[in-house]
mmCIF file of C-alpha atoms and ligand atoms in Angstrom:
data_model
loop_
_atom_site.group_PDB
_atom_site.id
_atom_site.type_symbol
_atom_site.label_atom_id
_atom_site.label_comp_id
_atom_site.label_asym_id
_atom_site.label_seq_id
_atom_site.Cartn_x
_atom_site.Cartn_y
_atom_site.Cartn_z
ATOM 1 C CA UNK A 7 -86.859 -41.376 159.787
ATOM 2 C CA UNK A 8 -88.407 -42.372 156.546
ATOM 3 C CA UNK A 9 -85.959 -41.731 153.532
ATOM 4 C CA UNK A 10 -88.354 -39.379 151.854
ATOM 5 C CA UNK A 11 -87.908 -37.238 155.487
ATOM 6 C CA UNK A 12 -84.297 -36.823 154.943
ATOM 7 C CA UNK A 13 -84.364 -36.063 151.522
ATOM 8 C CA UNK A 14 -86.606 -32.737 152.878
ATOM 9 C CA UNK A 15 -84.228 -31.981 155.582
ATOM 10 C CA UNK A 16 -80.927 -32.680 153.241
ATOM 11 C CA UNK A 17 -82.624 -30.009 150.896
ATOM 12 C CA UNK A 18 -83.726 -27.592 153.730
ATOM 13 C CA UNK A 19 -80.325 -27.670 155.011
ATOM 14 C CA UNK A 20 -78.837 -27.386 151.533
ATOM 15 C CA UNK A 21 -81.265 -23.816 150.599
ATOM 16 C CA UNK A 22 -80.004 -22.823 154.260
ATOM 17 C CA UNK A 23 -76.156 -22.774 153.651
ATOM 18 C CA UNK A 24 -77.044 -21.212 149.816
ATOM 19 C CA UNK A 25 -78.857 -18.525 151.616
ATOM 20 C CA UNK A 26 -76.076 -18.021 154.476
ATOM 21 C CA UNK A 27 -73.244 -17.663 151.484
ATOM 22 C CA UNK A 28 -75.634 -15.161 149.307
ATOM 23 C CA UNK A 29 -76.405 -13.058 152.551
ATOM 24 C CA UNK A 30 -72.588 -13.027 152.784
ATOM 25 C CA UNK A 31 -71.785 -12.040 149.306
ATOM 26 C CA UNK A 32 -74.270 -9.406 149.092
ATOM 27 C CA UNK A 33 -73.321 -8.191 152.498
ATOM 28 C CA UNK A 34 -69.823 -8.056 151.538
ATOM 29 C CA UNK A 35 -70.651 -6.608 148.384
ATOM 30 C CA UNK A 36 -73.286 -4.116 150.052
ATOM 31 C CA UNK A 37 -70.491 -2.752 152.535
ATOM 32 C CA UNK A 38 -68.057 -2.257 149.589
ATOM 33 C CA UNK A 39 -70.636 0.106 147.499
ATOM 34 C CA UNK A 40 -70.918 1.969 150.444
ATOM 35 C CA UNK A 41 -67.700 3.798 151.010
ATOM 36 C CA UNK A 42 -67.384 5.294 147.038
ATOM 37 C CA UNK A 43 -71.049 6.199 147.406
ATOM 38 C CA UNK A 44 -70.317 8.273 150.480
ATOM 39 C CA UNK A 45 -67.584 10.116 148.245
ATOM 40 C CA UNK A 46 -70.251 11.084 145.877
ATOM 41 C CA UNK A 47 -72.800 12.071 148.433
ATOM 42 C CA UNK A 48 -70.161 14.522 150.391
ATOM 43 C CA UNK A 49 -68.714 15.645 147.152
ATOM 44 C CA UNK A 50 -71.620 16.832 145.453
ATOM 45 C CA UNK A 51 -72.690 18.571 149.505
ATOM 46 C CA UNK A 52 -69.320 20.436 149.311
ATOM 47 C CA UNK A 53 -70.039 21.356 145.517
ATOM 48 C CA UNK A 54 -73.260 22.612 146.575
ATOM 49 C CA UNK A 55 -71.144 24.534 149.123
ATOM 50 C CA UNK A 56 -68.946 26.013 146.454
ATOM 51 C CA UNK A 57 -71.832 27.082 144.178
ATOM 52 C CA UNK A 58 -72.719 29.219 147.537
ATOM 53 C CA UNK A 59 -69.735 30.786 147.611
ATOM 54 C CA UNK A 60 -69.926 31.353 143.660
ATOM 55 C CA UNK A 61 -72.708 32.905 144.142
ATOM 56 C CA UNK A 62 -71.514 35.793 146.703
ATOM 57 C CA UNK A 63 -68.396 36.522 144.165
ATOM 58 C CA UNK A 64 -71.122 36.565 141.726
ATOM 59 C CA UNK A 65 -73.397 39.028 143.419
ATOM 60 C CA UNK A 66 -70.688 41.461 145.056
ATOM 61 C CA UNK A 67 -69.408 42.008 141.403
ATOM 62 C CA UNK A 68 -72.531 42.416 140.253
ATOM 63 C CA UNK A 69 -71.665 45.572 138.281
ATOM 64 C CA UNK A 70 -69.182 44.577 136.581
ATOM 65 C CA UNK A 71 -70.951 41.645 134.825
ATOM 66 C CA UNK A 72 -72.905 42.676 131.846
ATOM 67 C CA UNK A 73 -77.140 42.228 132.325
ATOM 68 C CA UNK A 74 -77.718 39.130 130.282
ATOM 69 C CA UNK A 75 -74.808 37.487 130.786
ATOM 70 C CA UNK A 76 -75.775 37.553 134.377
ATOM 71 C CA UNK A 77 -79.408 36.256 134.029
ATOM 72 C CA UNK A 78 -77.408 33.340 132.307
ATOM 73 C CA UNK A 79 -75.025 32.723 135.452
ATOM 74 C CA UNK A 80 -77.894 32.661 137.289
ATOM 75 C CA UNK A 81 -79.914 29.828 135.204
ATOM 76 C CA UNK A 82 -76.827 27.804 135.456
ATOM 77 C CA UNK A 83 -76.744 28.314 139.019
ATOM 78 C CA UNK A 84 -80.094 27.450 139.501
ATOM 79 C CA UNK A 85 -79.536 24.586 137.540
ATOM 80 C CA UNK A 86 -76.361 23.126 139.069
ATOM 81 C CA UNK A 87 -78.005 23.683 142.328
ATOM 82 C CA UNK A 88 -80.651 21.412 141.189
ATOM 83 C CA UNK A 89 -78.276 18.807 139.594
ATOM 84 C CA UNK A 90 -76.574 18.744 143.368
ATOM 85 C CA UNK A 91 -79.856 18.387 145.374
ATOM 86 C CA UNK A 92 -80.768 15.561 142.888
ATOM 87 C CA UNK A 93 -76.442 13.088 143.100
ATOM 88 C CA UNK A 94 -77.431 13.800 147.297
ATOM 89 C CA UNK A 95 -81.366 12.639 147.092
ATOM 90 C CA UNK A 96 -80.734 9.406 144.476
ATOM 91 C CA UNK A 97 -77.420 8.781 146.659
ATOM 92 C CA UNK A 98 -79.080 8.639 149.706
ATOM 93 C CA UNK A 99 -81.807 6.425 148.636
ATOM 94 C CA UNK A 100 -79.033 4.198 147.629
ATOM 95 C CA UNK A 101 -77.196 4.313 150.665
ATOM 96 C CA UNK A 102 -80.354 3.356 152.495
ATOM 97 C CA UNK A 103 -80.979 0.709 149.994
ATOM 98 C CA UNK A 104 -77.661 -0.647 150.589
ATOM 99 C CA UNK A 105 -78.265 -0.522 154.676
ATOM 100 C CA UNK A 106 -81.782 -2.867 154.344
ATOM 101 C CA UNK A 107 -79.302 -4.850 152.127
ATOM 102 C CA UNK A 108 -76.494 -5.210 155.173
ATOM 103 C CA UNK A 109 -79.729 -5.618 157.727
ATOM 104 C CA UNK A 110 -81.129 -8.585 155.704
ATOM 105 C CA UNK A 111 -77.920 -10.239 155.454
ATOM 106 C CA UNK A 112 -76.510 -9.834 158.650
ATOM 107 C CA UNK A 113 -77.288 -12.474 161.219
ATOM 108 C CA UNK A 114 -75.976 -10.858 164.674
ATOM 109 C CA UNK A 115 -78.282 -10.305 167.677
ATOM 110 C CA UNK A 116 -79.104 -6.979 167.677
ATOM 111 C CA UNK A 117 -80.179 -4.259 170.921
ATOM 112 C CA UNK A 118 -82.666 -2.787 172.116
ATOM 113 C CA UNK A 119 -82.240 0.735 171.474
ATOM 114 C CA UNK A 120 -84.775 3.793 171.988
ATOM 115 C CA UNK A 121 -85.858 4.302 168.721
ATOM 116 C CA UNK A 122 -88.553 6.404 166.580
ATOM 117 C CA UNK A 123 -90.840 3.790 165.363
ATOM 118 C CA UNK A 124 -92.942 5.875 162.959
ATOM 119 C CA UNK A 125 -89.419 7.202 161.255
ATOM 120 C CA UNK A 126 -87.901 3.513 161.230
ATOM 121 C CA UNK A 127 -91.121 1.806 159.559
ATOM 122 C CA UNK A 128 -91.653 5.078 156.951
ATOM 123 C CA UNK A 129 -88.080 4.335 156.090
ATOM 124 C CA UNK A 130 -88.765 0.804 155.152
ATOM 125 C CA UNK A 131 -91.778 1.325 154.031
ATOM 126 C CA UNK A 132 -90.572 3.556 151.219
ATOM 127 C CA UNK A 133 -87.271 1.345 150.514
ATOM 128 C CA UNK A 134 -89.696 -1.293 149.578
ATOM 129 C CA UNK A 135 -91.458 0.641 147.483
ATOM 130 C CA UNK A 136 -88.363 1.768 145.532
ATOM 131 C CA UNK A 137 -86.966 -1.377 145.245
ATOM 132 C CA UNK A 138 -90.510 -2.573 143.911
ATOM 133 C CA UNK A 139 -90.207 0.417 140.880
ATOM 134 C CA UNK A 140 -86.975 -0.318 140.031
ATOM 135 C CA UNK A 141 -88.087 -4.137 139.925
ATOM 136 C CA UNK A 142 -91.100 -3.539 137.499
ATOM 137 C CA UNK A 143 -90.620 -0.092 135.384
ATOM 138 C CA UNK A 144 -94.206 0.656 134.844
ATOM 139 C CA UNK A 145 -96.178 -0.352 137.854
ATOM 140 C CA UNK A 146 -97.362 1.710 140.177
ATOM 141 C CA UNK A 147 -99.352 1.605 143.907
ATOM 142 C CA UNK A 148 -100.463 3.738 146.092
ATOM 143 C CA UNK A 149 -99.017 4.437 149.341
ATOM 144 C CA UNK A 150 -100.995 5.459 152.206
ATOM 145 C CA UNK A 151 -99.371 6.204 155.558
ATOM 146 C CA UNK A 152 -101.342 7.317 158.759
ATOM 147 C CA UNK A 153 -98.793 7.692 162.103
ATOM 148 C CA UNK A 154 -99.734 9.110 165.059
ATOM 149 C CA UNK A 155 -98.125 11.970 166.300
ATOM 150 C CA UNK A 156 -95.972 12.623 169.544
ATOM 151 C CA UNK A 157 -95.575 8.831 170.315
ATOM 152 C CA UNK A 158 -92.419 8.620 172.545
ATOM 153 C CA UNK A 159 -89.048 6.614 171.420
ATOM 154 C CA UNK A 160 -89.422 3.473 172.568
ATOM 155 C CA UNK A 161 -87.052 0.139 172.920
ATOM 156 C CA UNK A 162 -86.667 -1.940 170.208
ATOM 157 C CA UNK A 163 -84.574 -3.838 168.305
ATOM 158 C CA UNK A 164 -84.138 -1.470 165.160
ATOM 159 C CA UNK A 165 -82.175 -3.757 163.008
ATOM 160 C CA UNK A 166 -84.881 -6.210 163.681
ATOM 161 C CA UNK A 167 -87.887 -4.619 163.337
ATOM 162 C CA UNK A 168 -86.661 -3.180 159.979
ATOM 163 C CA UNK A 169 -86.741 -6.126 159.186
ATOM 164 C CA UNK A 170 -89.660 -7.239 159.825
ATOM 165 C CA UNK A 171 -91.348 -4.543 158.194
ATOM 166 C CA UNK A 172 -89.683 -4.850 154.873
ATOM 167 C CA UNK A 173 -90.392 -8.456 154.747
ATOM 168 C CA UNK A 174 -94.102 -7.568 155.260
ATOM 169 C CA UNK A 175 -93.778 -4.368 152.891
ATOM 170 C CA UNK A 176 -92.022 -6.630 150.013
ATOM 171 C CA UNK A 177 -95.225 -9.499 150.664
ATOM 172 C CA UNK A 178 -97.969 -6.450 150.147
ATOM 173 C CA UNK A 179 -96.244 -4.873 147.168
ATOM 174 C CA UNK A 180 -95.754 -8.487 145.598
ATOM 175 C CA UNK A 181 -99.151 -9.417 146.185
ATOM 176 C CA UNK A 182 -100.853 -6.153 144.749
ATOM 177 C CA UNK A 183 -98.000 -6.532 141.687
ATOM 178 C CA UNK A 184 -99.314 -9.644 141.209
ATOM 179 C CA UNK A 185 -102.923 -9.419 141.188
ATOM 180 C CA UNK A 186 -102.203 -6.110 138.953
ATOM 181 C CA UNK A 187 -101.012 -9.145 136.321
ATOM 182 C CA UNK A 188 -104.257 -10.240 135.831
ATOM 183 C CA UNK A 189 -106.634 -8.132 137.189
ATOM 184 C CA UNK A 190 -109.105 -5.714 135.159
ATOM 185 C CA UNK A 191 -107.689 -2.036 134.502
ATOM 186 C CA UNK A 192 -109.951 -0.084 136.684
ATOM 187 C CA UNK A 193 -107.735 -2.148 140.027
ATOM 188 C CA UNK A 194 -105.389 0.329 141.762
ATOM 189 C CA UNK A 195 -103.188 -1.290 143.972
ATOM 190 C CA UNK A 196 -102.634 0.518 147.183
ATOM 191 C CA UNK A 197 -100.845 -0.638 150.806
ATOM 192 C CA UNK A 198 -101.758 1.352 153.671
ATOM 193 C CA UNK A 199 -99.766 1.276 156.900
ATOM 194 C CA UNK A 200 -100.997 2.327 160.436
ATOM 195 C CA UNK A 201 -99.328 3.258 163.651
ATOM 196 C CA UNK A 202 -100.999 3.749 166.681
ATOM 197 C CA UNK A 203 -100.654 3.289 170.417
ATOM 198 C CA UNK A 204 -103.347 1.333 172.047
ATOM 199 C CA UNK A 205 -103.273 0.108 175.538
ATOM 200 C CA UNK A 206 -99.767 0.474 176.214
ATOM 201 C CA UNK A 207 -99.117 -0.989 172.927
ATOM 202 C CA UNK A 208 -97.838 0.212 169.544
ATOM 203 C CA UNK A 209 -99.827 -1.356 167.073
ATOM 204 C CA UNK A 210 -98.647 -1.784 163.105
ATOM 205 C CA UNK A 211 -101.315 -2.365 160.717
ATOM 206 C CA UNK A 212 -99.858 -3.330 157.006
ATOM 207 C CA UNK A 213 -102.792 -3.268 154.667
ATOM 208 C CA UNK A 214 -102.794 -4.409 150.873
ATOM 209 C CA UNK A 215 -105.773 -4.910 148.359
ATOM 210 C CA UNK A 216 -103.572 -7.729 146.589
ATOM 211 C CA UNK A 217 -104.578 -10.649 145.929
ATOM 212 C CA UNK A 218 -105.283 -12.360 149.585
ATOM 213 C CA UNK A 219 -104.423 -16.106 150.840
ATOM 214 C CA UNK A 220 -105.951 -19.225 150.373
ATOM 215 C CA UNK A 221 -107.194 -21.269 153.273
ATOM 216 C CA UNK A 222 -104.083 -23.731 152.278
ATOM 217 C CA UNK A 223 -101.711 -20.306 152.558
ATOM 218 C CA UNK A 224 -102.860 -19.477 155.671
ATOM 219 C CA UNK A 225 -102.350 -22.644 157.152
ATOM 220 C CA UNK A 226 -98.565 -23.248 156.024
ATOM 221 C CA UNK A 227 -98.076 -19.008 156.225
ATOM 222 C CA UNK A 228 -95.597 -18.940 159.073
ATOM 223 C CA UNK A 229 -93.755 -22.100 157.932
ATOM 224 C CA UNK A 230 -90.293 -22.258 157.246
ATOM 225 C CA UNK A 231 -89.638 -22.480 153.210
ATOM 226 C CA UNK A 232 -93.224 -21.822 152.479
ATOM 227 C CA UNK A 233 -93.593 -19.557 149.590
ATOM 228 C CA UNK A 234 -95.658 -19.539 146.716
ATOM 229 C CA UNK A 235 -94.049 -17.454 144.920
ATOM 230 C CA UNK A 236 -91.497 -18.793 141.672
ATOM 231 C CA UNK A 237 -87.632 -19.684 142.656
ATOM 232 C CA UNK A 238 -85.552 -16.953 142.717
ATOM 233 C CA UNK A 239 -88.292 -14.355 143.996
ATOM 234 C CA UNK A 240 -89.032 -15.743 147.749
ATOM 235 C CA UNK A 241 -87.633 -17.763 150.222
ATOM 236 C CA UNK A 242 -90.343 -18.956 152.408
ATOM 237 C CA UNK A 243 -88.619 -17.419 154.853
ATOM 238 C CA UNK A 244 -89.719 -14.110 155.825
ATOM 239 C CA UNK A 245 -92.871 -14.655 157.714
ATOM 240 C CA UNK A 246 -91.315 -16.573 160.043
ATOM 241 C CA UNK A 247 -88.465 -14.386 160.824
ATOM 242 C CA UNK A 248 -91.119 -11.535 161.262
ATOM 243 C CA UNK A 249 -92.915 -13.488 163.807
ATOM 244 C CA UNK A 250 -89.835 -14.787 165.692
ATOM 245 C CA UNK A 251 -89.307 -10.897 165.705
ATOM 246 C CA UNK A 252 -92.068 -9.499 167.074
ATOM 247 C CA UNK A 253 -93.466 -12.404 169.059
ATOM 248 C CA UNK A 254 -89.913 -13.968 170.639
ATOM 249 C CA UNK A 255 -87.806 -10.963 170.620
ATOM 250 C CA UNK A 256 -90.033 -8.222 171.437
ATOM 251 C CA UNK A 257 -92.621 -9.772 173.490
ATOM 252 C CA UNK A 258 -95.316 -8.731 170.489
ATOM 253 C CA UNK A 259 -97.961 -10.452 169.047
ATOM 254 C CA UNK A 260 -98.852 -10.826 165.508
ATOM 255 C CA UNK A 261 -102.003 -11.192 163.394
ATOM 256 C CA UNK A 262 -103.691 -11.155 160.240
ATOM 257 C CA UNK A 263 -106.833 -11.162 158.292
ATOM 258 C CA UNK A 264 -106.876 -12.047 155.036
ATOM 259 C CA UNK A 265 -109.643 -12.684 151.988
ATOM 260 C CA UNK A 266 -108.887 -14.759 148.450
ATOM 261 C CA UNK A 267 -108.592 -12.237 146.008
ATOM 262 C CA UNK A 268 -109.397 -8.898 148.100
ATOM 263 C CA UNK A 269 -106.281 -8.170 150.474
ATOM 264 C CA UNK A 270 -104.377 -8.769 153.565
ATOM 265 C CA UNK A 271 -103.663 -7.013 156.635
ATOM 266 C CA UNK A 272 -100.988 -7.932 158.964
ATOM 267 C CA UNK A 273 -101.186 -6.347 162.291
ATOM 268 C CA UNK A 274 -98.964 -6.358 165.291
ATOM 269 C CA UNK A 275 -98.768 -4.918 168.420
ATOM 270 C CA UNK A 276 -95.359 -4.369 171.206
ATOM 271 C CA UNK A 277 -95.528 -3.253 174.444
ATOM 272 C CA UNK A 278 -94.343 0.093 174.998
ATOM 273 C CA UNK A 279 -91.192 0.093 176.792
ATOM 274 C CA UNK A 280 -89.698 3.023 177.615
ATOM 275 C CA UNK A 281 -86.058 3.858 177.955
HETATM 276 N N1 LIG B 18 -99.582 -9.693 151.898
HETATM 277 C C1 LIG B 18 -99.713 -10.928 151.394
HETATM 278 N N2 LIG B 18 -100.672 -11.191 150.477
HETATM 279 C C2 LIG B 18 -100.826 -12.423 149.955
HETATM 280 N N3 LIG B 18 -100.046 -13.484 150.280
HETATM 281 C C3 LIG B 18 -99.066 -13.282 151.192
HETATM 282 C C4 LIG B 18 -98.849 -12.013 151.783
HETATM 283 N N4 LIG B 18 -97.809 -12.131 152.652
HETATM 284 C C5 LIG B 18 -97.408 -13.416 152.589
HETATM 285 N N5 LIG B 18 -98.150 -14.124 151.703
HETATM 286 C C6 LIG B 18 -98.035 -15.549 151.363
HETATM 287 O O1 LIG B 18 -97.196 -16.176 152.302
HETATM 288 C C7 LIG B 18 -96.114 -16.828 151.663
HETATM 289 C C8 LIG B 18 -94.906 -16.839 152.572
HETATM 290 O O2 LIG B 18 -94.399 -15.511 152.770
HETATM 291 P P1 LIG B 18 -92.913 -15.306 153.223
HETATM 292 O O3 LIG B 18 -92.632 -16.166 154.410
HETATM 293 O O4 LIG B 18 -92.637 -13.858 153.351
HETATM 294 O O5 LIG B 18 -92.080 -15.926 152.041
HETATM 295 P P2 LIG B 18 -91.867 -15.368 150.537
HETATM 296 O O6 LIG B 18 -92.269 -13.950 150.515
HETATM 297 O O7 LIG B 18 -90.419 -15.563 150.303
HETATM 298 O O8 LIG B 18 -92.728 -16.244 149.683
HETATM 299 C C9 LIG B 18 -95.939 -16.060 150.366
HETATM 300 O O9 LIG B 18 -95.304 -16.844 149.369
HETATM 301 C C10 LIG B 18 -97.373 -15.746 150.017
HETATM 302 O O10 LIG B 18 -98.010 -16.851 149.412
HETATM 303 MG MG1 LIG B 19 -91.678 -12.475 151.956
#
């Protein structure tokens, strides 16, 4: 092996164990968060609860409260119903934020479990997108879902095609944040995703109008440590996880089509298999 060889493989292997102790930290770190966040969420539900209750005591003494002050009790109401709905909502999109965070990070084979594909990608779909506006405060895309209705559960491995579709969600959103940078103000960035069953397949269309691959891009695409983005904002790692996904461990097959400067589409297709 030629010196220059090993150097590459001594770095490889050196980005590998950085990455295995960072998906550990954050994992461990992710599954800590969790547990006081699950206070707040049930706490502010039980609130909610007591506000009910308030309420009745409220409206059986009715009578006894004098007209205006009452119109106030109810604003506040009102408004501390609101406040409620809003510590669940923002908690919950935090708790699910957390969960991509423990999926990423977390190496174990998953199972093949009857699952509601069209639930599991919008879920990703829109964790993406949130961790995308919290990344950059004034950018914006459009999101564009079309799933078609009454598909049946079918197996897969949920943990792992989560995955797989943030990894392609978090590509799209860079690449239409990206060509946003430079492009003229009239461009609105938009991703649309598909699901549809064809053939005995579902098939998963991810569509951006970002800014598209180069031939050289496409080439090196599903290559380990491949990215062209700057350090600290890709890996090089996800398109090759998502096609060891859906091609190795689900029996899939994956595509794309993609044009300099227009957009990208990923599609791929699994067999249906039913429980
Ligand atoms: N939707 C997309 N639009 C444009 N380029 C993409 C898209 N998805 C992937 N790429 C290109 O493929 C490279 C490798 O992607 P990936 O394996 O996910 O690694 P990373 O996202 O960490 O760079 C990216 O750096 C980018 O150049
Ligand atoms: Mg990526």
């Amino acid at each position: 092996m030629e010196e220059q060889e090993i150097n590459k493989l001594r770095e490889q292997l050196q980005k590998q164990e950085k990455l295995a102790s960072l998906g550990m930290l954050s994992a461990g770190i992710a599954h800590e968060i969790q547990n006081p966040l699950n206070f707040v969420i049930n706490f502010s539900k039980m609130s909610d609860k007591l506000l009910k209750d308030l309420t009745e005591i409220v409206e059986d003494n009715e009578d006894k409260i004098p007209e205006e002050d009452r119109e106030d009790l109810e604003d506040i109401v009102e408004d501390l119903k609101e406040n409620m709905a809003k510590i669940v909502e923002h908690g919950e999109r935090a708790i699910s934020i957390i969960r991509g965070i423990l999926l990423v990070s977390r190496g174990k084979e998953g199972e093949f479990l009857p699952t509601d594909i069209c639930k599991l990608v919008k879920e990703y779909v829109w964790l993406s997108y949130h961790a995308m506006r919290a990344n950059h405060k004034n950018f914006n895309i459009a999101i564009h879902e079309d799933y078609e209705e009454g598909l049946p559960q079918i197996m897969v491995i949920p943990q792992d095609l989560s995955r797989a579709i943030l990894n392609l969600m978090n590509n799209a959103c860079y690449a239409v944040w990206h060509k946003s940078q430079t492009a003229p103000e009239d461009y609105s960035p938009e991703v649309n995703i598909q699901i549809c069953s064809k053939e005995g397949n579902i098939v998963i269309t991810i569509a951006d109008n970002g800014e598209g691959m180069t031939d050289e891009v496409k080439q090196h695409l599903y290559e380990n440590f491949f990215t062209t983005k700057p350090v600290g904002q890709g890996t090089g790692l996800g398109m090759h996880i998502t096609r060891d996904i859906i091609e190795n461990r689900h029996g899939g097959k994956m595509s794309f089509d993609s044009t300099e400067g227009v957009g990208t589409c990923f599609k791929f297709t699994i067999p249906i298999k039913l429980k």
